[in-house]
C-alpha positions as YAML, in Angstrom:
chain: A
units: angstrom
residues:
- id: 1
  name: MET
  ca: [-35.68, -9.42, -19.40]
- id: 2
  name: ALA
  ca: [-32.68, -7.56, -20.71]
- id: 3
  name: ALA
  ca: [-30.65, -8.85, -17.77]
- id: 4
  name: ALA
  ca: [-31.74, -12.43, -18.49]
- id: 5
  name: ALA
  ca: [-30.90, -12.15, -22.20]
- id: 6
  name: GLY
  ca: [-27.53, -10.62, -21.34]
- id: 7
  name: LEU
  ca: [-26.70, -13.40, -18.88]
- id: 8
  name: ILE
  ca: [-27.78, -16.05, -21.37]
- id: 9
  name: ASP
  ca: [-25.60, -14.44, -24.05]
- id: 10
  name: GLU
  ca: [-22.61, -14.22, -21.68]
- id: 11
  name: THR
  ca: [-22.83, -17.71, -20.17]
- id: 12
  name: LEU
  ca: [-24.88, -20.20, -22.20]
- id: 13
  name: GLY
  ca: [-24.07, -19.46, -25.80]
- id: 14
  name: ARG
  ca: [-24.61, -16.70, -28.32]
- id: 15
  name: VAL
  ca: [-27.96, -14.94, -28.66]
- id: 16
  name: LEU
  ca: [-28.62, -14.71, -32.39]
- id: 17
  name: ALA
  ca: [-31.97, -12.88, -32.23]
- id: 18
  name: ARG
  ca: [-34.23, -11.25, -29.64]
- id: 19
  name: SER
  ca: [-37.93, -10.62, -30.11]
- id: 20
  name: PRO
  ca: [-39.83, -7.53, -29.09]
- id: 21
  name: ILE
  ca: [-41.23, -7.66, -25.55]
- id: 22
  name: ILE
  ca: [-45.00, -8.09, -25.33]
- id: 23
  name: ALA
  ca: [-47.38, -7.89, -22.37]
- id: 24
  name: SER
  ca: [-49.81, -10.68, -21.55]
- id: 25
  name: ALA
  ca: [-52.43, -11.65, -19.01]
- id: 26
  name: PRO
  ca: [-51.52, -14.32, -16.46]
- id: 27
  name: ILE
  ca: [-52.40, -18.00, -16.68]
- id: 28
  name: GLY
  ca: [-53.50, -19.53, -13.39]
- id: 29
  name: PRO
  ca: [-53.83, -17.81, -10.01]
- id: 30
  name: SER
  ca: [-51.41, -14.93, -10.58]
- id: 31
  name: LEU
  ca: [-52.98, -11.46, -10.74]
- id: 32
  name: ARG
  ca: [-50.15, -9.55, -12.39]
- id: 33
  name: ARG
  ca: [-49.48, -9.01, -16.09]
- id: 34
  name: TYR
  ca: [-46.33, -10.45, -17.60]
- id: 35
  name: ALA
  ca: [-43.71, -9.33, -20.07]
- id: 36
  name: ASN
  ca: [-42.81, -12.01, -22.61]
- id: 37
  name: ALA
  ca: [-40.11, -12.36, -25.23]
- id: 38
  name: THR
  ca: [-38.24, -15.06, -27.08]
- id: 39
  name: LEU
  ca: [-34.71, -15.45, -28.31]
- id: 40
  name: VAL
  ca: [-32.74, -17.69, -30.61]
- id: 41
  name: LEU
  ca: [-29.70, -19.14, -28.85]
- id: 42
  name: ASP
  ca: [-26.70, -20.86, -30.42]
- id: 43
  name: SER
  ca: [-25.40, -23.09, -27.63]
- id: 44
  name: ALA
  ca: [-23.20, -26.17, -27.27]
- id: 45
  name: LEU
  ca: [-25.36, -27.33, -24.33]
- id: 46
  name: ASP
  ca: [-27.79, -30.18, -24.82]
- id: 47
  name: PRO
  ca: [-31.40, -29.47, -23.75]
- id: 48
  name: HIS
  ca: [-30.99, -31.01, -20.27]
- id: 49
  name: GLU
  ca: [-27.82, -29.04, -19.58]
- id: 50
  name: LEU
  ca: [-29.52, -25.92, -20.91]
- id: 51
  name: LEU
  ca: [-32.55, -26.44, -18.66]
- id: 52
  name: THR
  ca: [-30.31, -26.79, -15.61]
- id: 53
  name: ALA
  ca: [-28.42, -23.63, -16.57]
- id: 54
  name: LEU
  ca: [-31.65, -21.69, -17.21]
- id: 55
  name: GLN
  ca: [-33.02, -22.68, -13.80]
- id: 56
  name: TRP
  ca: [-29.76, -21.53, -12.20]
- id: 57
  name: LEU
  ca: [-30.07, -18.18, -14.02]
- id: 58
  name: GLU
  ca: [-33.68, -17.85, -12.83]
- id: 59
  name: ALA
  ca: [-32.46, -18.24, -9.24]
- id: 60
  name: GLN
  ca: [-29.74, -15.64, -9.81]
- id: 61
  name: LEU
  ca: [-32.43, -13.24, -11.03]
- id: 62
  name: GLY
  ca: [-34.57, -13.77, -7.93]
- id: 63
  name: ARG
  ca: [-36.92, -16.63, -8.78]
- id: 64
  name: LYS
  ca: [-37.89, -18.77, -5.81]
- id: 65
  name: ARG
  ca: [-39.54, -22.09, -6.65]
- id: 66
  name: ARG
  ca: [-42.24, -22.76, -4.08]
- id: 67
  name: GLY
  ca: [-44.08, -25.70, -5.58]
- id: 68
  name: GLN
  ca: [-47.31, -24.12, -6.83]
- id: 69
  name: ARG
  ca: [-47.49, -23.97, -10.62]
- id: 70
  name: TRP
  ca: [-48.28, -20.72, -12.39]
- id: 71
  name: ARG
  ca: [-47.87, -18.48, -9.36]
- id: 72
  name: SER
  ca: [-46.35, -15.01, -9.71]
- id: 73
  name: ARG
  ca: [-42.65, -15.15, -10.45]
- id: 74
  name: VAL
  ca: [-39.85, -12.76, -11.30]
- id: 75
  name: ILE
  ca: [-38.67, -14.73, -14.34]
- id: 76
  name: ASP
  ca: [-39.55, -17.93, -16.16]
- id: 77
  name: LEU
  ca: [-37.12, -19.24, -18.80]
- id: 78
  name: ASP
  ca: [-38.33, -22.09, -21.00]
- id: 79
  name: ILE
  ca: [-36.94, -24.11, -23.87]
- id: 80
  name: VAL
  ca: [-39.70, -23.93, -26.48]
- id: 81
  name: LEU
  ca: [-37.98, -25.46, -29.52]
- id: 82
  name: TRP
  ca: [-34.62, -27.04, -30.24]
- id: 83
  name: SER
  ca: [-32.91, -27.49, -33.59]
- id: 84
  name: GLY
  ca: [-32.16, -31.09, -32.64]
- id: 85
  name: GLY
  ca: [-35.83, -32.05, -32.79]
- id: 86
  name: LEU
  ca: [-37.73, -33.65, -29.94]
- id: 87
  name: VAL
  ca: [-37.07, -34.31, -26.27]
- id: 88
  name: ALA
  ca: [-39.65, -36.41, -24.43]
- id: 89
  name: ASP
  ca: [-38.47, -37.04, -20.89]
- id: 90
  name: PRO
  ca: [-40.42, -36.75, -17.64]
- id: 91
  name: ASP
  ca: [-38.51, -33.59, -16.64]
- id: 92
  name: LEU
  ca: [-38.26, -31.94, -20.07]
- id: 93
  name: LYS
  ca: [-40.45, -31.86, -23.16]
- id: 94
  name: VAL
  ca: [-39.31, -30.06, -26.32]
- id: 95
  name: PRO
  ca: [-41.17, -28.66, -28.10]
- id: 96
  name: HIS
  ca: [-42.87, -27.14, -25.10]
- id: 97
  name: PRO
  ca: [-46.22, -28.98, -24.91]
- id: 98
  name: LEU
  ca: [-48.39, -25.84, -24.77]
- id: 99
  name: PHE
  ca: [-46.53, -23.41, -27.02]
- id: 100
  name: ARG
  ca: [-48.97, -23.87, -29.94]
- id: 101
  name: GLN
  ca: [-51.80, -22.57, -27.74]
- id: 102
  name: ARG
  ca: [-50.06, -19.48, -26.38]
- id: 103
  name: ASP
  ca: [-50.03, -16.20, -28.25]
- id: 104
  name: PHE
  ca: [-47.50, -14.81, -25.76]
- id: 105
  name: VAL
  ca: [-45.04, -17.45, -27.03]
- id: 106
  name: LEU
  ca: [-45.94, -17.64, -30.71]
- id: 107
  name: ARG
  ca: [-46.19, -13.90, -31.40]
- id: 108
  name: PRO
  ca: [-42.65, -13.01, -30.29]
- id: 109
  name: ALA
  ca: [-41.23, -16.28, -31.65]
- id: 110
  name: ALA
  ca: [-42.80, -15.72, -35.07]
- id: 111
  name: ALA
  ca: [-41.38, -12.19, -35.08]
- id: 112
  name: ILE
  ca: [-37.78, -13.48, -35.04]
- id: 113
  name: ALA
  ca: [-38.03, -16.99, -36.51]
- id: 114
  name: PRO
  ca: [-41.17, -17.11, -38.69]
- id: 115
  name: HIS
  ca: [-39.90, -19.98, -40.85]
- id: 116
  name: TRP
  ca: [-38.77, -22.22, -37.98]
- id: 117
  name: ARG
  ca: [-40.85, -25.41, -38.09]
- id: 118
  name: ASP
  ca: [-42.57, -27.25, -35.28]
- id: 119
  name: PRO
  ca: [-41.10, -30.78, -35.48]
- id: 120
  name: LEU
  ca: [-44.45, -32.38, -34.56]
- id: 121
  name: THR
  ca: [-46.81, -30.57, -36.96]
- id: 122
  name: GLY
  ca: [-44.34, -29.43, -39.62]
- id: 123
  name: LEU
  ca: [-45.96, -25.99, -39.51]
- id: 124
  name: THR
  ca: [-43.90, -22.81, -39.30]
- id: 125
  name: LEU
  ca: [-44.14, -20.50, -36.31]
- id: 126
  name: ALA
  ca: [-45.80, -17.90, -38.55]
- id: 127
  name: HIS
  ca: [-48.41, -20.45, -39.63]
- id: 128
  name: LEU
  ca: [-49.04, -21.64, -36.06]
- id: 129
  name: HIS
  ca: [-49.47, -18.04, -34.90]
- id: 130
  name: ALA
  ca: [-51.86, -17.25, -37.77]
- id: 131
  name: ARG
  ca: [-53.94, -20.32, -36.93]
- id: 132
  name: LEU
  ca: [-54.07, -19.38, -33.26]
- id: 133
  name: THR
  ca: [-55.10, -15.77, -33.84]
- id: 134
  name: ARG
  ca: [-57.36, -16.04, -36.89]
- id: 135
  name: ARG
  ca: [-60.85, -14.73, -36.51]
- id: 136
  name: ARG
  ca: [-63.49, -17.40, -36.39]
- id: 137
  name: PRO
  ca: [-67.14, -16.84, -37.28]
- id: 138
  name: LEU
  ca: [-69.58, -16.77, -34.41]
- id: 139
  name: PRO
  ca: [-71.78, -19.85, -34.05]
- id: 140
  name: ARG
  ca: [-75.31, -19.46, -35.39]
...
């Protein structure tokens, strides 16, 4: 993860903030645990250019795309939010469609950008994380 953040900082823009690294259980068929983190990047690239560059960096770090979603992988770099608002194309959706449901995204993101707002709900990352992790009463 440090190598990925360093490469991003050296080639794609300037990393303004890095979150703590957290561990999480896998989603899908993978059996391994994952390390997750987020960063804030100041970049001149538009989201499509950034996605292409991130996929190239993934390959440089050993990721091999083999078609099956959610299989074990060395690295997975996603664009979760963008200061320019929304992207809704077949190959790229920003905000990431599932980020509001994933503690392993919201927890590190809220740690470094708690006041950043989701352009669809208007809620801050801190608020979204609190909603996701709040305790709910057991059904009677």
